[in-house]
Short mmCIF file of C-alpha atoms in Angstrom, two decimals:
data_model
loop_
_atom_site.label_atom_id
_atom_site.label_comp_id
_atom_site.label_asym_id
_atom_site.label_seq_id
_atom_site.Cartn_x
_atom_site.Cartn_y
_atom_site.Cartn_z
CA MET A 1 -15.67 60.72 24.05
CA LYS A 2 -18.25 59.50 26.60
CA PHE A 3 -16.96 58.60 29.97
CA LEU A 4 -18.19 55.00 29.94
CA ASP A 5 -16.84 54.49 26.36
CA ARG A 6 -13.22 55.38 27.65
CA LEU A 7 -13.57 53.51 31.02
CA LYS A 8 -15.38 50.43 29.64
CA LEU A 9 -17.74 50.25 32.69
CA ARG A 10 -20.52 49.63 30.37
CA ARG A 11 -18.97 46.37 29.30
CA PHE A 12 -19.86 45.20 32.86
CA MET A 13 -18.26 41.52 32.47
CA LYS A 14 -14.73 43.05 32.59
CA VAL A 15 -15.46 44.38 35.91
CA ALA A 16 -17.19 41.09 36.80
CA ALA A 17 -14.29 39.06 35.72
CA VAL A 18 -11.94 41.00 38.10
CA ALA A 19 -14.01 39.83 40.95
CA ALA A 20 -14.70 36.33 39.23
CA VAL A 21 -10.98 35.50 39.40
CA SER A 22 -10.31 37.61 42.64
CA GLY A 23 -10.63 34.51 45.15
CA THR A 24 -7.70 32.98 43.29
CA LEU A 25 -5.09 35.37 44.82
CA LEU A 26 -2.27 33.39 46.72
CA PHE A 27 -3.39 29.95 46.17
CA GLY A 28 -0.60 27.93 44.74
CA GLY A 29 2.59 27.13 45.84
CA ASN A 30 6.23 25.30 45.64
CA ASN A 31 9.03 24.51 47.77
CA VAL A 32 10.78 27.34 49.22
CA ALA A 33 12.95 27.88 52.24
CA ASP A 34 11.30 28.88 55.36
CA ALA A 35 12.13 32.53 56.71
CA ALA A 36 14.39 32.50 59.41
CA THR A 37 12.03 34.72 62.01
CA GLU A 38 8.35 34.50 61.69
CA ASP A 39 5.60 34.76 63.92
CA GLU A 40 3.34 31.74 64.71
CA GLY A 41 0.63 33.09 62.29
CA MET A 42 3.13 33.80 59.54
CA ALA A 43 4.61 30.52 59.56
CA ALA A 44 1.43 28.82 59.60
CA PHE A 45 0.33 30.68 56.54
CA ARG A 46 3.82 29.82 54.61
CA GLU A 47 3.34 26.16 55.57
CA ALA A 48 -0.03 25.92 54.15
CA TYR A 49 0.60 28.11 51.02
CA MET A 50 3.80 26.23 50.21
CA GLY A 51 2.28 22.89 50.68
CA GLN A 52 -0.06 23.27 47.54
CA LEU A 53 2.06 21.37 45.07
CA GLU A 54 -0.44 19.62 42.70
CA PRO A 55 0.48 20.25 39.14
CA THR A 56 -3.25 20.83 38.49
CA ARG A 57 -4.97 23.31 40.75
CA MET A 58 -8.63 23.49 40.78
CA ILE A 59 -11.12 25.61 42.77
CA ASP A 60 -14.88 26.32 42.93
CA GLN A 61 -15.35 30.03 43.05
CA ASP A 62 -18.80 31.66 43.81
CA LEU A 63 -19.13 35.63 43.67
CA SER A 64 -22.03 37.63 44.98
CA LEU A 65 -22.66 41.35 44.14
CA ILE A 66 -25.87 42.74 45.90
CA SER A 67 -27.09 46.20 45.25
CA THR A 68 -30.30 48.13 45.70
CA ASN A 69 -32.13 46.52 42.70
CA PHE A 70 -29.86 44.19 41.18
CA HIS A 71 -28.28 40.86 42.31
CA LEU A 72 -25.50 39.27 40.57
CA ASP A 73 -24.01 35.59 41.51
CA ILE A 74 -21.17 34.02 39.59
CA ASP A 75 -20.83 30.26 40.07
CA SER A 76 -17.80 28.93 38.45
CA LYS A 77 -14.98 26.40 38.44
CA GLY A 78 -11.40 27.54 37.82
CA GLN A 79 -8.16 25.49 37.20
CA VAL A 80 -4.55 25.83 36.45
CA THR A 81 -2.88 22.88 34.58
CA ALA A 82 0.78 21.94 34.65
CA ASP A 83 1.21 23.71 31.13
CA GLY A 84 0.03 27.20 32.87
CA VAL A 85 -3.17 27.54 31.16
CA MET A 86 -5.83 28.87 33.54
CA SER A 87 -9.44 28.00 32.62
CA MET A 88 -12.65 29.06 34.32
CA GLY A 89 -16.32 28.26 33.42
CA GLY A 90 -19.54 28.85 35.02
CA ASN A 91 -22.83 30.65 35.06
CA LEU A 92 -23.57 34.44 35.61
CA SER A 93 -26.86 34.71 37.11
CA TRP A 94 -28.70 38.23 37.06
CA THR A 95 -31.94 39.46 38.71
CA TYR A 96 -33.08 43.00 38.29
CA THR A 97 -35.99 44.75 39.75
CA ASN A 98 -37.52 47.99 38.50
CA LEU A 99 -39.69 49.24 41.23
CA GLN A 100 -40.97 52.12 39.09
CA LYS A 101 -42.39 49.71 36.51
CA ASN A 102 -43.18 46.93 38.91
CA TYR A 103 -41.46 44.18 37.04
CA SER A 104 -38.25 42.04 37.46
CA THR A 105 -35.96 40.13 34.97
CA ASN A 106 -33.89 36.85 35.44
CA SER A 107 -31.00 35.87 33.37
CA THR A 108 -28.44 32.96 33.31
CA ILE A 109 -25.60 33.45 31.28
CA PRO A 110 -22.93 30.77 30.63
CA PHE A 111 -19.26 31.99 30.37
CA PHE A 112 -15.68 30.82 30.16
CA ILE A 113 -12.51 32.60 30.86
CA GLU A 114 -9.20 31.27 29.43
CA GLN A 115 -5.76 32.68 29.91
CA ARG A 116 -2.70 31.22 27.63
CA GLY A 117 0.52 32.92 28.13
CA ASN A 118 -0.41 36.51 28.73
CA GLU A 119 -3.60 36.75 26.82
CA MET A 120 -6.89 36.47 28.68
CA THR A 121 -10.12 35.79 26.78
CA LEU A 122 -13.87 36.08 28.17
CA TYR A 123 -16.43 34.00 26.24
CA VAL A 124 -20.16 34.78 26.89
CA GLN A 125 -23.31 33.08 25.44
CA ARG A 126 -26.16 35.39 24.81
CA ARG A 127 -29.31 34.01 23.03
CA GLY A 128 -27.53 30.72 21.87
CA LYS A 129 -24.45 32.44 20.53
CA TRP A 130 -21.03 32.82 21.83
CA SER A 131 -18.96 36.11 21.68
CA LYS A 132 -15.67 36.92 23.27
CA MET A 133 -13.82 39.85 24.54
CA LEU A 134 -10.31 40.19 25.65
CA LEU A 135 -9.28 41.00 29.36
CA PRO A 136 -6.18 42.86 29.79
CA GLY A 137 -5.02 44.53 32.71
CA LEU A 138 -6.16 43.23 36.17
CA PRO A 139 -7.87 39.95 35.78
CA SER A 140 -4.51 38.71 33.86
CA GLY A 141 -2.39 40.01 36.70
CA ILE A 142 -4.40 38.19 39.51
CA VAL A 143 -4.26 34.95 37.59
CA THR A 144 -0.71 35.31 36.98
CA ILE A 145 -0.14 35.51 40.77
CA TRP A 146 -2.22 32.23 41.09
CA LYS A 147 -0.21 30.50 38.35
CA SER A 148 3.12 31.36 39.79
CA SER A 149 5.51 28.77 40.49
CA GLU A 150 8.90 30.46 40.25
CA ILE A 151 10.67 30.82 43.62
CA ASP A 152 11.27 34.55 43.26
CA MET A 153 7.51 35.35 42.45
CA LEU A 154 6.39 33.21 45.39
CA ARG A 155 8.83 35.15 47.68
CA GLU A 156 7.05 38.49 46.44
CA ASN A 157 3.60 36.95 46.92
CA LEU A 158 4.38 35.97 50.53
CA ASP A 159 5.96 39.55 51.15
CA ALA A 160 2.51 40.90 50.32
CA VAL A 161 1.05 38.92 53.32
CA LYS A 162 0.80 41.56 56.14
CA LYS A 163 -0.52 39.78 59.05
CA VAL A 164 -1.98 36.47 59.73
CA GLU A 165 -4.17 35.36 62.91
CA LEU A 166 -4.03 31.68 63.60
CA LEU A 167 -7.74 30.99 64.92
CA LYS A 168 -7.58 26.95 65.00
CA ASP A 169 -5.02 24.25 64.36
CA THR A 170 -5.66 20.75 64.79
CA PRO A 171 -4.34 17.46 62.87
CA ASP A 172 -7.03 17.75 60.25
CA MET A 173 -7.55 21.55 59.45
CA ARG A 174 -6.16 24.90 60.07
CA ILE A 175 -8.08 28.19 60.25
CA MET A 176 -6.50 31.57 59.63
CA ASN A 177 -7.49 35.26 59.17
CA VAL A 178 -5.20 36.75 56.62
CA THR A 179 -4.44 40.23 55.79
CA LEU A 180 -2.72 41.16 52.61
CA ASP A 181 -1.00 44.52 52.16
CA GLY A 182 -2.95 46.94 49.77
CA ASN A 183 0.07 48.52 48.49
CA LYS A 184 2.13 45.59 47.95
CA ILE A 185 -0.65 43.59 46.34
CA ALA A 186 -1.37 46.58 44.16
CA ASP A 187 2.23 46.61 43.14
CA LEU A 188 2.29 42.86 42.35
CA LEU A 189 -0.77 43.24 40.05
CA GLU A 190 0.67 46.21 38.36
CA LYS A 191 3.86 44.46 37.48
CA ASN A 192 2.15 41.15 36.42
CA SER A 193 -0.52 42.86 34.67
CA GLN A 194 1.90 44.58 31.93
CA ALA A 195 2.60 41.64 29.75
CA SER A 196 -1.13 41.43 28.94
CA PHE A 197 -1.04 44.86 27.13
CA ALA A 198 1.42 43.53 24.53
CA GLY A 199 -0.21 44.20 21.13
CA LEU A 200 -2.30 47.33 22.33
CA SER A 201 -1.40 50.86 21.15
CA GLY A 202 -2.89 54.29 21.01
CA ASP A 203 -6.37 54.99 22.50
CA LYS A 204 -6.87 51.12 23.19
CA LEU A 205 -3.75 50.91 25.36
CA ALA A 206 -4.70 54.03 27.31
CA GLU A 207 -8.12 53.10 27.71
CA GLU A 208 -7.15 49.69 29.30
CA LYS A 209 -4.33 51.13 31.46
CA GLU A 210 -6.62 53.81 32.93
CA MET A 211 -9.04 51.21 34.08
CA LEU A 212 -6.11 49.18 35.59
CA ASN A 213 -4.89 52.29 37.37
CA ARG A 214 -8.31 53.12 38.94
CA TRP A 215 -8.67 49.61 40.42
CA LEU A 216 -4.96 49.84 41.79
CA THR A 217 -5.94 53.02 43.44
CA ALA A 218 -8.80 51.32 45.13
CA ILE A 219 -6.65 48.36 46.30
CA ARG A 220 -3.98 50.54 47.57
CA ALA A 221 -6.47 52.25 49.70
CA ASN A 222 -7.52 49.09 51.43
CA ASP A 223 -5.91 45.87 52.85
CA ILE A 224 -7.52 42.74 51.70
CA THR A 225 -8.78 40.43 54.54
CA PHE A 226 -9.90 36.88 53.91
CA ALA A 227 -10.70 33.71 56.07
CA TRP A 228 -8.91 30.68 54.90
CA THR A 229 -9.52 27.14 56.19
CA VAL A 230 -7.17 24.45 54.99
CA ASN A 231 -7.18 20.59 54.97
CA LYS A 232 -3.87 19.82 56.80
CA PRO A 233 -3.16 16.41 55.52
CA SER A 234 -3.42 17.61 51.85
CA TRP A 235 -2.89 21.24 52.31
CA THR A 236 -5.94 22.09 50.09
CA THR A 237 -8.19 24.99 50.42
CA ILE A 238 -11.53 24.02 52.33
CA THR A 239 -12.95 27.70 52.00
CA ALA A 240 -11.63 31.00 51.47
CA ALA A 241 -14.01 33.97 52.08
CA PHE A 242 -13.09 37.43 50.64
CA ASP A 243 -15.09 40.57 51.51
CA LEU A 244 -14.18 42.77 48.58
CA THR A 245 -16.89 45.45 49.23
CA ASN A 246 -14.21 48.01 50.45
CA ILE A 247 -12.27 47.86 47.15
CA MET A 248 -15.35 48.01 45.02
CA GLN A 249 -16.76 51.07 46.78
CA ALA A 250 -13.47 52.83 46.69
CA TYR A 251 -13.24 52.27 42.94
CA ALA A 252 -16.63 53.86 42.65
CA ARG A 253 -15.93 56.66 44.98
CA PHE A 254 -12.71 57.40 43.23
CA VAL A 255 -14.44 57.77 39.99
CA LEU A 256 -17.22 60.08 41.70
CA ASP A 257 -14.59 62.30 43.03
CA GLU A 258 -12.95 62.63 39.67
CA SER A 259 -16.25 63.80 38.30
CA ALA A 260 -16.82 66.18 41.18
CA ALA A 261 -13.16 67.58 40.43
CA GLY A 262 -14.26 67.79 36.63
CA ARG A 263 -11.62 65.48 35.43
CA VAL A 264 -14.41 63.21 33.97
CA VAL A 265 -17.97 63.92 32.76
CA LEU A 266 -20.62 61.65 33.96
CA THR A 267 -24.25 61.13 33.00
CA ASP A 268 -26.95 60.94 35.51
CA GLU A 269 -27.46 57.12 34.80
CA GLU A 270 -23.46 56.69 34.93
CA ARG A 271 -23.46 58.58 38.36
CA ASP A 272 -26.52 56.52 39.54
CA LEU A 273 -24.70 53.38 38.94
CA LEU A 274 -21.30 54.35 40.64
CA ASP A 275 -23.59 55.86 43.56
CA ALA A 276 -25.02 52.53 44.25
CA MET A 277 -21.77 50.62 43.70
CA GLY A 278 -19.97 53.12 46.20
CA TYR A 279 -22.64 53.19 48.99
CA TYR A 280 -25.23 50.65 48.80
CA SER A 281 -23.51 47.46 47.42
CA GLU A 282 -21.80 44.39 48.72
CA LEU A 283 -19.08 42.24 46.75
CA ARG A 284 -18.15 38.84 48.37
CA SER A 285 -16.28 35.94 46.79
CA TYR A 286 -16.20 32.21 48.43
CA THR A 287 -13.61 29.86 47.33
CA THR A 288 -13.41 26.07 47.90
CA TYR A 289 -11.16 23.13 46.67
CA ILE A 290 -12.08 20.65 44.07
CA SER A 291 -10.11 17.54 43.60
CA PRO A 292 -9.19 17.84 39.87
CA THR A 293 -10.32 14.44 38.55
CA LYS A 294 -10.96 14.29 34.79
CA ASP A 295 -14.72 14.68 35.14
CA LYS A 296 -14.61 17.64 36.97
CA LEU A 297 -12.21 19.70 34.80
CA VAL A 298 -13.10 22.73 33.00
CA VAL A 299 -13.16 21.96 29.29
CA LEU A 300 -14.09 24.75 26.98
CA PRO A 301 -16.29 23.80 23.91
CA PRO A 302 -13.74 23.18 20.83
CA ASP A 303 -15.35 25.72 18.50
CA LEU A 304 -15.14 28.59 20.99
CA SER A 305 -11.91 30.14 19.47
CA LYS A 306 -14.02 30.91 16.47
CA ALA A 307 -16.48 32.95 18.38
CA PRO A 308 -16.69 36.74 16.97
CA GLN A 309 -15.33 39.57 19.26
CA ASN A 310 -18.25 41.52 20.76
CA ASP A 311 -17.50 44.05 23.54
CA ASN A 312 -21.09 45.09 23.59
CA SER A 313 -22.73 41.65 24.32
CA LEU A 314 -23.84 42.78 28.00
CA ASP A 315 -25.05 46.11 27.10
CA ASP A 316 -28.65 45.21 28.35
CA ILE A 317 -27.41 44.34 31.75
CA PHE A 318 -25.49 47.60 31.83
CA TYR A 319 -28.65 49.43 30.74
CA GLU A 320 -30.55 47.70 33.66
CA MET A 321 -27.71 48.70 36.25
CA THR A 322 -28.08 52.22 35.35
CA THR A 323 -31.51 52.31 36.22
CA VAL A 324 -30.94 51.22 39.97
CA VAL A 325 -30.84 54.40 41.71
CA LYS A 326 -33.23 57.39 40.75
CA LYS A 327 -32.97 60.82 42.26
#
């Protein structure tokens, strides 16, 4: 079996979906007792984190992946409603330049992501038709953390915060640099991803768990740092900026190391793509708060659930990505 058939890297939107929801980490809260002893930064973070009590939480999520010959932007809105349903919708903008043949392509691809219970589904529109694919594993685990409201889970989330540097604190806003412990975040994601595997078995289950374990290995190797600015009167997020480059690079390099050790077999195209992701690419996300008024809510088209399943609907993008680096 070819490597990409096992890893599903060729279904690139599954990888993009991990990043698309990544900025939702640790943006929810509920009332919980303050810790007895905390430094100034941690106390400031706890107060802001626990202050976000709206039954419907909504964000604007922007993602940018820049590599040598391609540029991916995801512009989306995401929300969690009082019934625990997560919805995200927006556009994936793709630009590719082939220097050898001197041409460029540009695509704008509408998409939705929805999680109900433990099942997360991606819907993508190509050539006017919608198709869907399931997203078990890491994306589901990230959103489960965002949706959390149980006291025990919130305490676990806070325990994953390694360090907080309080940069500015005024009556109107609070600015913090937050460092999340890579090992603890990976433990949380591994725990909260397991329920999404229900119903999978055999090769399918092994493939999805393999992909999760590769991402977890990358996360364990890197703490996650983000800059968080909150509005103090409402305790809502003004901006949160994540630099996820180190995690993406660690993921790609880990697979390349496995190839060098003979544990996986890569084609030249697959190796070129992983080389670009591991050494020449940047991955960043930006999150801002949206007041969840009725006219701004993410509403999925009513017939979207009838879309056929098609895990290959983005193969043309994958093909272009594999031509990025030529040796």
